[in-house]
Amino acid sequence: MTRRDDLYALAAKTLARLLYPVAHLSAPGRARHVACQWALAVRYPRESLAGLTPAAHHAFTTARTEAFWRDGVLIGLTSGYRDAAEQHRIYVADQDKPGLPRALPPAESPHVRGLAMDVRPREGARWLEEHGSRHHLYRTYDNEWWHFELHPTRPIRLPYPGARIASTVRTRGGTS
Ligand SMILES: [Zn+2]
């Protein structure tokens, strides 16, 4: 975290405390949740939670409310839902980049299904990796510290998007 990030985080926490009474009036019983989302929307003005499934939206906002009020950790959304055209663009562009793959084609991408969230900053991703399972949110790739998905139970973490697990591939010719 840079000093600027620290200041922004402090500002967001101060803002959430200031907005808490207003949130209490507009959503009694959910004031912490609402004040947190308001403050994070100010801190990360370009983020969009639109297009996430209701379950993914609920899991993400509940998890970051917990991170915010309990541990003072901010979690922003860099990229959530993507339509197929955007995912295709990202997938094609990724093919030209060196290193391991960082994108799936639209038909395979959980971003297109509204079930994946790329988060920031790194401290927020670390929090989600440690505590996200309470909300069914899991990091799924070794090479993407920022990428989380909603799953009913912990999935096997893959080295990179599109990697296949050799041991699960059944060979032909066995008994059936
Ligand atoms: Zn992602």
Short mmCIF file of N, CA, C and O in Angstrom, two decimals, residues 9-105:
data_model
loop_
_atom_site.label_atom_id
_atom_site.label_comp_id
_atom_site.label_asym_id
_atom_site.label_seq_id
_atom_site.Cartn_x
_atom_site.Cartn_y
_atom_site.Cartn_z
N ALA A 9 -7.90 5.19 1.87
CA ALA A 9 -8.57 4.21 2.73
C ALA A 9 -9.10 4.89 3.99
O ALA A 9 -10.23 4.66 4.41
N LEU A 10 -8.27 5.77 4.55
CA LEU A 10 -8.69 6.51 5.75
C LEU A 10 -9.90 7.38 5.43
O LEU A 10 -10.86 7.45 6.21
N ALA A 11 -9.88 8.04 4.26
CA ALA A 11 -11.00 8.89 3.84
C ALA A 11 -12.27 8.06 3.70
O ALA A 11 -13.36 8.49 4.11
N ALA A 12 -12.14 6.87 3.10
CA ALA A 12 -13.32 6.00 2.91
C ALA A 12 -13.90 5.58 4.26
O ALA A 12 -15.12 5.55 4.44
N LYS A 13 -13.01 5.27 5.21
CA LYS A 13 -13.49 4.84 6.53
C LYS A 13 -14.19 6.00 7.25
O LYS A 13 -15.21 5.81 7.90
N THR A 14 -13.60 7.19 7.12
CA THR A 14 -14.21 8.37 7.74
C THR A 14 -15.58 8.64 7.12
O THR A 14 -16.55 8.91 7.81
N LEU A 15 -15.62 8.54 5.78
CA LEU A 15 -16.87 8.78 5.06
C LEU A 15 -17.95 7.78 5.50
O LEU A 15 -19.10 8.16 5.74
N ALA A 16 -17.58 6.52 5.62
CA ALA A 16 -18.55 5.49 6.02
C ALA A 16 -19.11 5.80 7.40
O ALA A 16 -20.31 5.64 7.64
N ARG A 17 -18.25 6.29 8.31
CA ARG A 17 -18.73 6.63 9.66
C ARG A 17 -19.68 7.82 9.62
O ARG A 17 -20.69 7.86 10.31
N LEU A 18 -19.35 8.80 8.74
CA LEU A 18 -20.22 9.97 8.61
C LEU A 18 -21.56 9.59 7.99
O LEU A 18 -22.60 10.15 8.34
N LEU A 19 -21.53 8.64 7.04
CA LEU A 19 -22.76 8.26 6.33
C LEU A 19 -23.61 7.28 7.12
O LEU A 19 -24.78 7.07 6.80
N TYR A 20 -23.02 6.69 8.16
CA TYR A 20 -23.72 5.65 8.91
C TYR A 20 -25.11 6.09 9.40
O TYR A 20 -26.08 5.36 9.20
N PRO A 21 -25.24 7.29 10.01
CA PRO A 21 -26.58 7.69 10.47
C PRO A 21 -27.57 7.82 9.32
O PRO A 21 -28.75 7.50 9.47
N VAL A 22 -27.10 8.30 8.17
CA VAL A 22 -27.99 8.43 7.00
C VAL A 22 -28.39 7.04 6.52
O VAL A 22 -29.55 6.78 6.20
N ALA A 23 -27.43 6.14 6.49
CA ALA A 23 -27.72 4.76 6.07
C ALA A 23 -28.71 4.12 7.03
O ALA A 23 -29.58 3.35 6.62
N HIS A 24 -28.57 4.46 8.31
CA HIS A 24 -29.47 3.90 9.31
C HIS A 24 -30.91 4.34 9.05
O HIS A 24 -31.85 3.57 9.25
N LEU A 25 -31.08 5.58 8.61
CA LEU A 25 -32.43 6.07 8.29
C LEU A 25 -32.99 5.39 7.05
O LEU A 25 -34.16 5.05 6.99
N SER A 26 -32.13 5.20 6.04
CA SER A 26 -32.63 4.67 4.76
C SER A 26 -32.74 3.15 4.78
O SER A 26 -33.53 2.57 4.05
N ALA A 27 -31.94 2.49 5.60
CA ALA A 27 -32.00 1.03 5.65
C ALA A 27 -31.75 0.55 7.06
O ALA A 27 -30.67 0.03 7.37
N PRO A 28 -32.74 0.70 7.94
CA PRO A 28 -32.55 0.28 9.34
C PRO A 28 -32.17 -1.21 9.40
O PRO A 28 -32.76 -2.02 8.70
N GLY A 29 -31.19 -1.52 10.21
CA GLY A 29 -30.77 -2.92 10.32
C GLY A 29 -29.67 -3.29 9.35
O GLY A 29 -28.99 -4.28 9.52
N ARG A 30 -29.51 -2.50 8.28
CA ARG A 30 -28.47 -2.80 7.29
C ARG A 30 -27.54 -1.59 7.12
O ARG A 30 -26.90 -1.44 6.07
N ALA A 31 -27.50 -0.75 8.12
CA ALA A 31 -26.77 0.51 7.98
C ALA A 31 -25.28 0.32 7.70
O ALA A 31 -24.71 1.02 6.87
N ARG A 32 -24.68 -0.68 8.35
CA ARG A 32 -23.24 -0.92 8.12
C ARG A 32 -23.00 -1.34 6.68
O ARG A 32 -22.06 -0.89 6.04
N HIS A 33 -23.87 -2.24 6.21
CA HIS A 33 -23.76 -2.74 4.85
C HIS A 33 -23.89 -1.58 3.85
O HIS A 33 -23.06 -1.40 2.96
N VAL A 34 -24.93 -0.78 4.04
CA VAL A 34 -25.22 0.31 3.10
C VAL A 34 -24.13 1.39 3.15
O VAL A 34 -23.62 1.84 2.11
N ALA A 35 -23.74 1.81 4.35
CA ALA A 35 -22.71 2.86 4.48
C ALA A 35 -21.40 2.40 3.86
O ALA A 35 -20.68 3.19 3.22
N CYS A 36 -21.08 1.12 4.01
CA CYS A 36 -19.86 0.57 3.44
C CYS A 36 -19.90 0.62 1.91
O CYS A 36 -18.93 1.03 1.27
N GLN A 37 -21.02 0.22 1.31
CA GLN A 37 -21.12 0.23 -0.16
C GLN A 37 -21.03 1.66 -0.68
O GLN A 37 -20.41 1.92 -1.71
N TRP A 38 -21.64 2.61 0.04
CA TRP A 38 -21.58 4.01 -0.38
C TRP A 38 -20.13 4.50 -0.36
O TRP A 38 -19.66 5.12 -1.30
N ALA A 39 -19.45 4.23 0.74
CA ALA A 39 -18.07 4.72 0.88
C ALA A 39 -17.15 4.08 -0.18
O ALA A 39 -16.30 4.76 -0.76
N LEU A 40 -17.35 2.79 -0.46
CA LEU A 40 -16.49 2.12 -1.44
C LEU A 40 -16.82 2.60 -2.86
O LEU A 40 -15.94 2.65 -3.71
N ALA A 41 -18.08 2.97 -3.10
CA ALA A 41 -18.44 3.50 -4.41
C ALA A 41 -17.75 4.85 -4.65
O ALA A 41 -17.38 5.18 -5.78
N VAL A 42 -17.55 5.61 -3.56
CA VAL A 42 -16.83 6.88 -3.68
C VAL A 42 -15.33 6.61 -3.88
O VAL A 42 -14.66 7.25 -4.70
N ARG A 43 -14.81 5.63 -3.15
CA ARG A 43 -13.37 5.30 -3.24
C ARG A 43 -13.03 4.70 -4.61
O ARG A 43 -11.98 4.95 -5.17
N TYR A 44 -13.95 3.87 -5.16
CA TYR A 44 -13.71 3.22 -6.45
C TYR A 44 -14.82 3.64 -7.42
O TYR A 44 -15.72 2.84 -7.74
N PRO A 45 -14.78 4.89 -7.91
CA PRO A 45 -15.92 5.43 -8.67
C PRO A 45 -16.18 4.73 -9.99
O PRO A 45 -17.29 4.78 -10.50
N ARG A 46 -15.20 4.05 -10.53
CA ARG A 46 -15.42 3.41 -11.83
C ARG A 46 -15.92 1.97 -11.72
O ARG A 46 -16.17 1.33 -12.72
N GLU A 47 -16.01 1.46 -10.50
CA GLU A 47 -16.42 0.06 -10.39
C GLU A 47 -17.90 -0.11 -10.70
O GLU A 47 -18.71 0.79 -10.47
N SER A 48 -18.26 -1.27 -11.26
CA SER A 48 -19.66 -1.56 -11.53
C SER A 48 -19.97 -2.98 -11.08
O SER A 48 -19.33 -3.94 -11.52
N LEU A 49 -20.97 -3.08 -10.21
CA LEU A 49 -21.39 -4.40 -9.74
C LEU A 49 -22.54 -4.95 -10.58
O LEU A 49 -23.03 -6.05 -10.34
N ALA A 50 -22.96 -4.16 -11.58
CA ALA A 50 -24.09 -4.57 -12.42
C ALA A 50 -23.74 -5.84 -13.18
O ALA A 50 -22.61 -6.00 -13.66
N GLY A 51 -24.71 -6.73 -13.30
CA GLY A 51 -24.51 -7.95 -14.09
C GLY A 51 -24.05 -9.14 -13.27
O GLY A 51 -24.10 -10.27 -13.75
N LEU A 52 -23.57 -8.89 -12.03
CA LEU A 52 -23.28 -10.04 -11.16
C LEU A 52 -24.60 -10.72 -10.83
O LEU A 52 -25.64 -10.05 -10.73
N THR A 53 -24.60 -12.03 -10.68
CA THR A 53 -25.83 -12.71 -10.28
C THR A 53 -26.22 -12.21 -8.88
O THR A 53 -25.35 -11.73 -8.15
N PRO A 54 -27.50 -12.30 -8.50
CA PRO A 54 -27.89 -11.85 -7.16
C PRO A 54 -27.05 -12.52 -6.06
O PRO A 54 -26.64 -11.86 -5.09
N ALA A 55 -26.74 -13.81 -6.24
CA ALA A 55 -25.95 -14.52 -5.22
C ALA A 55 -24.52 -13.99 -5.17
O ALA A 55 -23.95 -13.81 -4.08
N ALA A 56 -23.92 -13.73 -6.33
CA ALA A 56 -22.55 -13.22 -6.36
C ALA A 56 -22.50 -11.80 -5.81
O ALA A 56 -21.59 -11.44 -5.05
N HIS A 57 -23.48 -11.00 -6.16
CA HIS A 57 -23.58 -9.62 -5.65
C HIS A 57 -23.70 -9.63 -4.12
O HIS A 57 -22.98 -8.90 -3.43
N HIS A 58 -24.57 -10.49 -3.62
CA HIS A 58 -24.78 -10.58 -2.18
C HIS A 58 -23.49 -11.03 -1.47
O HIS A 58 -23.08 -10.45 -0.46
N ALA A 59 -22.86 -12.06 -2.02
CA ALA A 59 -21.64 -12.59 -1.41
C ALA A 59 -20.54 -11.53 -1.38
O ALA A 59 -19.87 -11.34 -0.36
N PHE A 60 -20.37 -10.84 -2.49
CA PHE A 60 -19.29 -9.86 -2.59
C PHE A 60 -19.52 -8.68 -1.65
O PHE A 60 -18.62 -8.27 -0.91
N THR A 61 -20.75 -8.14 -1.65
CA THR A 61 -21.01 -6.95 -0.82
C THR A 61 -21.00 -7.32 0.67
O THR A 61 -20.55 -6.53 1.50
N THR A 62 -21.45 -8.53 0.99
CA THR A 62 -21.43 -8.96 2.39
C THR A 62 -19.99 -9.17 2.86
O THR A 62 -19.61 -8.77 3.96
N ALA A 63 -19.20 -9.79 1.99
CA ALA A 63 -17.79 -10.04 2.35
C ALA A 63 -17.05 -8.74 2.54
O ALA A 63 -16.29 -8.57 3.51
N ARG A 64 -17.27 -7.78 1.66
CA ARG A 64 -16.48 -6.56 1.81
C ARG A 64 -16.97 -5.67 2.94
O ARG A 64 -16.21 -4.87 3.48
N THR A 65 -18.24 -5.83 3.31
CA THR A 65 -18.73 -5.13 4.49
C THR A 65 -18.02 -5.65 5.73
O THR A 65 -17.58 -4.89 6.60
N GLU A 66 -17.88 -6.98 5.79
CA GLU A 66 -17.17 -7.61 6.91
C GLU A 66 -15.70 -7.17 6.95
O GLU A 66 -15.18 -6.82 8.01
N ALA A 67 -15.06 -7.17 5.78
CA ALA A 67 -13.64 -6.75 5.70
C ALA A 67 -13.49 -5.31 6.18
O ALA A 67 -12.55 -4.98 6.91
N PHE A 68 -14.42 -4.48 5.77
CA PHE A 68 -14.35 -3.04 6.04
C PHE A 68 -14.53 -2.73 7.52
O PHE A 68 -13.69 -2.06 8.14
N TRP A 69 -15.61 -3.23 8.11
CA TRP A 69 -15.93 -2.83 9.48
C TRP A 69 -15.15 -3.63 10.51
O TRP A 69 -14.79 -3.12 11.57
N ARG A 70 -14.88 -4.90 10.21
CA ARG A 70 -14.20 -5.73 11.21
C ARG A 70 -12.70 -5.55 11.16
O ARG A 70 -12.04 -5.47 12.19
N ASP A 71 -12.15 -5.50 9.93
CA ASP A 71 -10.69 -5.49 9.80
C ASP A 71 -10.12 -4.23 9.17
O ASP A 71 -8.91 -4.12 8.97
N GLY A 72 -11.01 -3.29 8.77
CA GLY A 72 -10.52 -2.04 8.19
C GLY A 72 -9.88 -2.23 6.83
O GLY A 72 -9.00 -1.45 6.44
N VAL A 73 -10.29 -3.26 6.11
CA VAL A 73 -9.71 -3.55 4.79
C VAL A 73 -10.71 -3.18 3.70
O VAL A 73 -11.88 -3.55 3.76
N LEU A 74 -10.23 -2.44 2.70
CA LEU A 74 -11.07 -2.04 1.59
C LEU A 74 -10.94 -3.05 0.45
O LEU A 74 -9.83 -3.51 0.14
N ILE A 75 -12.07 -3.39 -0.17
CA ILE A 75 -12.06 -4.27 -1.34
C ILE A 75 -12.84 -3.60 -2.46
O ILE A 75 -14.04 -3.34 -2.31
N GLY A 76 -12.17 -3.32 -3.56
CA GLY A 76 -12.82 -2.72 -4.72
C GLY A 76 -12.96 -3.74 -5.84
O GLY A 76 -12.22 -4.72 -5.89
N LEU A 77 -13.92 -3.48 -6.72
CA LEU A 77 -14.13 -4.38 -7.86
C LEU A 77 -13.53 -3.76 -9.12
O LEU A 77 -13.94 -2.69 -9.55
N THR A 78 -12.52 -4.42 -9.67
CA THR A 78 -11.92 -3.94 -10.91
C THR A 78 -12.77 -4.35 -12.10
O THR A 78 -12.98 -3.58 -13.04
N SER A 79 -13.26 -5.59 -12.07
CA SER A 79 -14.06 -6.11 -13.18
C SER A 79 -14.92 -7.25 -12.67
O SER A 79 -14.41 -8.17 -12.03
N GLY A 80 -16.22 -7.17 -12.92
CA GLY A 80 -17.13 -8.24 -12.52
C GLY A 80 -17.72 -8.89 -13.76
O GLY A 80 -17.05 -9.60 -14.48
N TYR A 81 -19.00 -8.57 -13.99
CA TYR A 81 -19.66 -9.11 -15.18
C TYR A 81 -19.06 -8.50 -16.46
O TYR A 81 -18.78 -7.31 -16.51
N ARG A 82 -18.87 -9.35 -17.47
CA ARG A 82 -18.48 -8.88 -18.81
C ARG A 82 -19.39 -9.54 -19.83
O ARG A 82 -19.70 -10.73 -19.70
N ASP A 83 -19.77 -8.79 -20.84
CA ASP A 83 -20.54 -9.45 -21.90
C ASP A 83 -19.58 -10.24 -22.78
O ASP A 83 -18.35 -10.11 -22.67
N ALA A 84 -20.17 -11.09 -23.63
CA ALA A 84 -19.35 -12.02 -24.42
C ALA A 84 -18.37 -11.28 -25.33
O ALA A 84 -17.23 -11.71 -25.52
N ALA A 85 -18.80 -10.15 -25.89
CA ALA A 85 -17.93 -9.40 -26.81
C ALA A 85 -16.70 -8.87 -26.07
O ALA A 85 -15.57 -8.96 -26.56
N GLU A 86 -16.92 -8.33 -24.87
CA GLU A 86 -15.80 -7.79 -24.09
C GLU A 86 -14.85 -8.93 -23.68
O GLU A 86 -13.63 -8.80 -23.75
N GLN A 87 -15.44 -10.05 -23.25
CA GLN A 87 -14.61 -11.18 -22.84
C GLN A 87 -13.80 -11.70 -24.03
O GLN A 87 -12.63 -12.07 -23.88
N HIS A 88 -14.41 -11.72 -25.21
CA HIS A 88 -13.71 -12.16 -26.41
C HIS A 88 -12.51 -11.24 -26.68
O HIS A 88 -11.41 -11.72 -26.98
N ARG A 89 -12.71 -9.94 -26.57
CA ARG A 89 -11.62 -8.97 -26.78
C ARG A 89 -10.48 -9.24 -25.80
O ARG A 89 -9.31 -9.25 -26.17
N ILE A 90 -10.83 -9.43 -24.54
CA ILE A 90 -9.81 -9.67 -23.51
C ILE A 90 -9.07 -10.97 -23.79
O ILE A 90 -7.85 -11.05 -23.69
N TYR A 91 -9.83 -11.99 -24.18
CA TYR A 91 -9.25 -13.31 -24.47
C TYR A 91 -8.26 -13.22 -25.64
O TYR A 91 -7.15 -13.74 -25.56
N VAL A 92 -8.67 -12.54 -26.69
CA VAL A 92 -7.81 -12.40 -27.88
C VAL A 92 -6.55 -11.61 -27.53
O VAL A 92 -5.43 -12.00 -27.89
N ALA A 93 -6.73 -10.50 -26.81
CA ALA A 93 -5.57 -9.67 -26.44
C ALA A 93 -4.60 -10.45 -25.56
O ALA A 93 -3.38 -10.29 -25.66
N ASP A 94 -5.13 -11.33 -24.71
CA ASP A 94 -4.30 -12.10 -23.79
C ASP A 94 -3.42 -13.11 -24.53
O ASP A 94 -2.33 -13.45 -24.06
N GLN A 95 -3.89 -13.56 -25.69
CA GLN A 95 -3.12 -14.53 -26.47
C GLN A 95 -1.75 -13.96 -26.89
O GLN A 95 -0.79 -14.70 -27.06
N ASP A 96 -1.70 -12.64 -27.06
CA ASP A 96 -0.46 -12.01 -27.53
C ASP A 96 0.49 -11.68 -26.39
O ASP A 96 1.61 -11.25 -26.62
N LYS A 97 0.01 -11.86 -25.14
CA LYS A 97 0.86 -11.50 -24.01
C LYS A 97 1.74 -12.69 -23.63
O LYS A 97 1.31 -13.84 -23.72
N PRO A 98 2.97 -12.38 -23.18
CA PRO A 98 3.84 -13.47 -22.74
C PRO A 98 3.33 -14.06 -21.42
O PRO A 98 2.54 -13.44 -20.73
N GLY A 99 3.80 -15.26 -21.13
CA GLY A 99 3.45 -15.87 -19.84
C GLY A 99 2.21 -16.73 -19.94
O GLY A 99 1.68 -16.99 -21.01
N LEU A 100 1.74 -17.16 -18.77
CA LEU A 100 0.60 -18.07 -18.70
C LEU A 100 -0.70 -17.33 -19.06
O LEU A 100 -0.79 -16.13 -18.90
N PRO A 101 -1.71 -18.08 -19.55
CA PRO A 101 -2.98 -17.45 -19.90
C PRO A 101 -3.63 -16.76 -18.70
O PRO A 101 -3.49 -17.22 -17.56
N ARG A 102 -4.33 -15.66 -18.98
CA ARG A 102 -5.05 -14.95 -17.93
C ARG A 102 -6.51 -14.70 -18.31
O ARG A 102 -7.17 -13.87 -17.69
N ALA A 103 -6.96 -15.40 -19.33
CA ALA A 103 -8.36 -15.21 -19.73
C ALA A 103 -8.89 -16.47 -20.40
O ALA A 103 -8.12 -17.25 -20.96
N LEU A 104 -10.20 -16.65 -20.31
CA LEU A 104 -10.88 -17.77 -20.95
C LEU A 104 -11.76 -17.24 -22.08
O LEU A 104 -12.18 -16.08 -22.05
N PRO A 105 -12.06 -18.08 -23.06
CA PRO A 105 -13.02 -17.65 -24.08
C PRO A 105 -14.40 -17.43 -23.45
O PRO A 105 -14.69 -17.99 -22.38
#
